[in-house]
Amino acid sequence: VGVFDDGAMTDAYGMLARINPGARGEPPKRGSREFAKAYTEMPWLRAITERIAFSCASVTWRLYARRGKSGRAVRDLEWQTAAAPSREKILKAARAHGELIEIEDHPFLTFLRRGNGVLTGRQCRALTTVYGDLLGESYTIKGRNVAGVPDSAWPVPPHWVLETPTPQHRFYRFGFSGWQVDVPDAGVLWMPNPPPEHPY
């Protein structure tokens, strides 16, 4: 799944197509590199940010499904969108009624836990949190196995992003040193914190 679906050009009276009329998306905001550098040069910024990042990265991820009347897993929007206290109650009730299925082996869990050939899964999750907290967005290139399923995460510093996708050109452009590449939008997990003055 990418940033834009096939209706992005016409949804909301063609808003996205007119906001981003060309084939080039916006690069991250200026100063991203300086904020990333400040993390390594300012001990207090690093201490606070790192503590938060590694706390977030240390969360044990679990994958649950709800068993429907047919015995097969069904999608339940309430489970997906409930706040933490409500979700605990929902899971407890589902467990009591035999509706809860914990899935222990799944490509999504592999993607979260594995990391990549250089960084552990915990390091990748922490780095993603640092980028999100300091820079307001994070980018992760999805490594894929031979079946095309995402199985590794490659966090990319936001200042390495040269272009973001548009409805007309659904590619990210990355560049650093001798590495220049266009990646389809479905190959990147982009987690922005949309700024109120320009959320699109």
Tab-separated table of C-alpha atoms in Angstrom:
chain	number	residue	atom	x	y	z
A	1	VAL	CA	0.000	0.000	0.000
A	2	GLY	CA	1.350	3.397	-0.962
A	3	VAL	CA	0.599	6.956	0.086
A	4	PHE	CA	-1.953	7.530	-2.666
A	5	ASP	CA	-4.668	5.274	-3.990
A	6	ASP	CA	-6.137	5.395	-7.486
A	7	GLY	CA	-8.795	7.914	-6.437
A	8	ALA	CA	-6.279	10.449	-5.088
A	9	MET	CA	-6.391	12.503	-8.298
A	10	THR	CA	-10.143	13.101	-8.092
A	11	ASP	CA	-10.991	12.892	-4.373
A	12	ALA	CA	-12.056	16.118	-2.664
A	13	TYR	CA	-12.612	17.862	-5.990
A	14	GLY	CA	-9.105	17.045	-7.164
A	15	MET	CA	-7.484	18.779	-4.187
A	16	LEU	CA	-4.283	16.679	-4.051
A	17	ALA	CA	-3.734	16.858	-7.799
A	18	ARG	CA	-3.955	20.652	-7.639
A	19	ILE	CA	-1.902	21.115	-4.472
A	20	ASN	CA	0.867	18.979	-6.007
A	21	PRO	CA	0.379	19.659	-9.735
A	22	GLY	CA	3.758	18.442	-10.933
A	23	ALA	CA	5.598	15.188	-10.924
A	24	ARG	CA	7.775	16.269	-7.989
A	25	GLY	CA	6.845	16.080	-4.347
A	26	GLU	CA	8.184	18.291	-1.625
A	27	PRO	CA	11.417	17.433	0.160
A	28	PRO	CA	11.413	17.431	3.975
A	29	LYS	CA	11.491	20.812	5.653
A	30	ARG	CA	14.784	22.659	5.885
A	31	GLY	CA	16.836	22.149	9.003
A	32	SER	CA	16.190	18.396	9.217
A	33	ARG	CA	19.880	17.606	8.925
A	34	GLU	CA	20.748	20.144	11.631
A	35	PHE	CA	18.224	18.608	14.056
A	36	ALA	CA	19.625	15.123	13.367
A	37	LYS	CA	23.146	16.461	13.937
A	38	ALA	CA	22.074	18.205	17.160
A	39	TYR	CA	21.042	14.799	18.499
A	40	THR	CA	24.658	13.608	18.289
A	41	GLU	CA	26.205	16.880	19.492
A	42	MET	CA	23.909	17.914	22.354
A	43	PRO	CA	24.089	15.485	25.302
A	44	TRP	CA	20.842	16.613	26.972
A	45	LEU	CA	18.839	16.420	23.758
A	46	ARG	CA	20.239	12.969	23.111
A	47	ALA	CA	19.651	11.753	26.683
A	48	ILE	CA	15.986	12.769	26.695
A	49	THR	CA	15.198	11.708	23.138
A	50	GLU	CA	17.062	8.410	23.448
A	51	ARG	CA	15.272	7.490	26.658
A	52	ILE	CA	11.883	8.025	25.025
A	53	ALA	CA	12.932	6.279	21.800
A	54	PHE	CA	14.298	3.143	23.466
A	55	SER	CA	11.281	2.950	25.789
A	56	CYS	CA	9.005	2.994	22.736
A	57	ALA	CA	11.245	0.530	20.898
A	58	SER	CA	11.196	-1.905	23.838
A	59	VAL	CA	7.444	-2.445	23.712
A	60	THR	CA	6.576	-6.084	23.044
A	61	TRP	CA	4.395	-6.170	19.956
A	62	ARG	CA	1.640	-8.740	19.800
A	63	LEU	CA	-0.703	-9.554	16.975
A	64	TYR	CA	-4.273	-10.585	17.743
A	65	ALA	CA	-7.249	-11.577	15.638
A	66	ARG	CA	-10.883	-11.946	16.573
A	67	ARG	CA	-12.425	-15.339	15.918
A	68	GLY	CA	-15.769	-14.916	14.207
A	69	LYS	CA	-18.752	-17.257	14.386
A	70	SER	CA	-17.365	-19.281	11.477
A	71	GLY	CA	-14.139	-19.879	13.436
A	72	ARG	CA	-12.103	-17.722	11.045
A	73	ALA	CA	-10.456	-14.428	11.918
A	74	VAL	CA	-12.591	-11.337	11.238
A	75	ARG	CA	-11.740	-7.648	11.146
A	76	ASP	CA	-13.048	-5.643	14.092
A	77	LEU	CA	-12.705	-1.864	13.798
A	78	GLU	CA	-13.427	-1.383	17.501
A	79	TRP	CA	-10.374	-3.478	18.352
A	80	GLN	CA	-8.227	-1.509	15.930
A	81	THR	CA	-9.261	1.964	17.058
A	82	ALA	CA	-9.888	1.580	20.798
A	83	ALA	CA	-7.731	3.543	23.226
A	84	ALA	CA	-5.357	1.535	25.434
A	85	PRO	CA	-7.622	1.200	28.524
A	86	SER	CA	-10.618	0.165	26.392
A	87	ARG	CA	-8.498	-2.222	24.343
A	88	GLU	CA	-7.396	-4.046	27.519
A	89	LYS	CA	-11.051	-4.579	28.482
A	90	ILE	CA	-11.922	-5.736	24.960
A	91	LEU	CA	-9.048	-8.246	24.917
A	92	LYS	CA	-9.928	-9.532	28.388
A	93	ALA	CA	-13.570	-10.092	27.394
A	94	ALA	CA	-12.556	-11.727	24.101
A	95	ARG	CA	-10.177	-14.057	25.922
A	96	ALA	CA	-12.950	-15.038	28.351
A	97	HIS	CA	-15.338	-15.819	25.459
A	98	GLY	CA	-12.755	-17.744	23.418
A	99	GLU	CA	-12.781	-15.154	20.621
A	100	LEU	CA	-9.153	-14.076	20.930
A	101	ILE	CA	-6.516	-15.573	18.659
A	102	GLU	CA	-2.899	-14.579	19.270
A	103	ILE	CA	-0.835	-14.893	16.123
A	104	GLU	CA	2.786	-15.599	16.955
A	105	ASP	CA	4.247	-16.152	13.497
A	106	HIS	CA	3.346	-13.514	10.911
A	107	PRO	CA	5.255	-11.452	8.306
A	108	PHE	CA	4.230	-8.235	10.093
A	109	LEU	CA	5.868	-9.380	13.337
A	110	THR	CA	8.985	-10.425	11.402
A	111	PHE	CA	9.097	-6.971	9.796
A	112	LEU	CA	8.885	-5.260	13.208
A	113	ARG	CA	11.321	-7.512	15.047
A	114	ARG	CA	13.981	-8.291	12.465
A	115	GLY	CA	15.434	-4.906	11.607
A	116	ASN	CA	17.885	-5.288	8.740
A	117	GLY	CA	21.388	-6.572	7.991
A	118	VAL	CA	22.980	-3.691	9.929
A	119	LEU	CA	20.550	-2.624	12.670
A	120	THR	CA	18.491	-4.716	15.073
A	121	GLY	CA	14.715	-4.383	15.130
A	122	ARG	CA	14.931	-2.440	18.397
A	123	GLN	CA	17.469	-0.028	16.907
A	124	CYS	CA	15.252	0.501	13.840
A	125	ARG	CA	12.189	1.201	16.000
A	126	ALA	CA	14.184	3.587	18.231
A	127	LEU	CA	15.620	5.440	15.231
A	128	THR	CA	12.151	5.794	13.723
A	129	THR	CA	10.931	7.277	17.023
A	130	VAL	CA	13.871	9.731	17.133
A	131	TYR	CA	13.118	10.915	13.595
A	132	GLY	CA	9.428	11.292	14.396
A	133	ASP	CA	10.025	13.202	17.644
A	134	LEU	CA	12.844	15.477	16.452
A	135	LEU	CA	11.941	15.987	12.810
A	136	GLY	CA	8.202	15.339	12.675
A	137	GLU	CA	8.423	12.443	10.198
A	138	SER	CA	10.183	9.195	9.529
A	139	TYR	CA	10.864	7.144	6.408
A	140	THR	CA	11.530	3.406	6.312
A	141	ILE	CA	12.307	1.492	3.126
A	142	LYS	CA	10.689	-1.940	3.189
A	143	GLY	CA	13.085	-4.754	2.333
A	144	ARG	CA	11.194	-7.626	0.707
A	145	ASN	CA	11.736	-11.381	0.604
A	146	VAL	CA	11.545	-13.516	-2.555
A	147	ALA	CA	7.737	-13.631	-2.243
A	148	GLY	CA	7.591	-9.809	-2.220
A	149	VAL	CA	6.533	-9.641	1.453
A	150	PRO	CA	8.186	-6.917	3.599
A	151	ASP	CA	10.662	-8.657	5.910
A	152	SER	CA	13.204	-5.979	6.853
A	153	ALA	CA	13.091	-2.307	7.790
A	154	TRP	CA	15.644	0.267	6.607
A	155	PRO	CA	15.096	3.633	8.360
A	156	VAL	CA	16.278	6.549	6.215
A	157	PRO	CA	17.192	9.965	7.654
A	158	PRO	CA	14.608	12.515	6.476
A	159	HIS	CA	17.319	14.769	5.034
A	160	TRP	CA	18.168	11.953	2.563
A	161	VAL	CA	14.693	12.334	1.032
A	162	LEU	CA	14.863	14.522	-2.066
A	163	GLU	CA	11.241	14.165	-3.216
A	164	THR	CA	8.042	12.707	-1.850
A	165	PRO	CA	5.344	11.115	-4.038
A	166	THR	CA	2.564	13.009	-5.760
A	167	PRO	CA	-0.601	11.528	-7.279
A	168	GLN	CA	1.071	11.956	-10.703
A	169	HIS	CA	4.500	10.544	-9.722
A	170	ARG	CA	4.145	7.912	-7.019
A	171	PHE	CA	7.835	7.577	-6.119
A	172	TYR	CA	10.140	8.706	-3.330
A	173	ARG	CA	13.531	10.001	-4.416
A	174	PHE	CA	16.372	9.316	-1.992
A	175	GLY	CA	19.946	10.494	-2.238
A	176	PHE	CA	23.056	10.447	-0.092
A	177	SER	CA	26.692	10.291	-1.177
A	178	GLY	CA	26.776	7.966	-4.225
A	179	TRP	CA	23.337	6.458	-3.500
A	180	GLN	CA	20.533	7.911	-5.656
A	181	VAL	CA	17.317	5.927	-6.076
A	182	ASP	CA	13.602	6.227	-6.866
A	183	VAL	CA	11.452	3.914	-4.726
A	184	PRO	CA	7.740	3.277	-5.447
A	185	ASP	CA	5.505	4.706	-2.738
A	186	ALA	CA	4.390	1.179	-1.734
A	187	GLY	CA	8.043	0.400	-0.909
A	188	VAL	CA	8.303	3.044	1.809
A	189	LEU	CA	6.622	3.408	5.184
A	190	TRP	CA	6.274	7.195	5.651
A	191	MET	CA	5.042	8.303	9.066
A	192	PRO	CA	4.555	12.078	9.048
A	193	ASN	CA	3.125	14.248	11.783
A	194	PRO	CA	1.183	16.520	9.402
A	195	PRO	CA	1.809	20.211	10.109
A	196	PRO	CA	-1.424	22.169	10.607
A	197	GLU	CA	-0.467	24.858	8.084
A	198	HIS	CA	-0.006	22.341	5.211
A	199	PRO	CA	-1.227	18.846	6.115
A	200	TYR	CA	-1.145	17.542	2.490
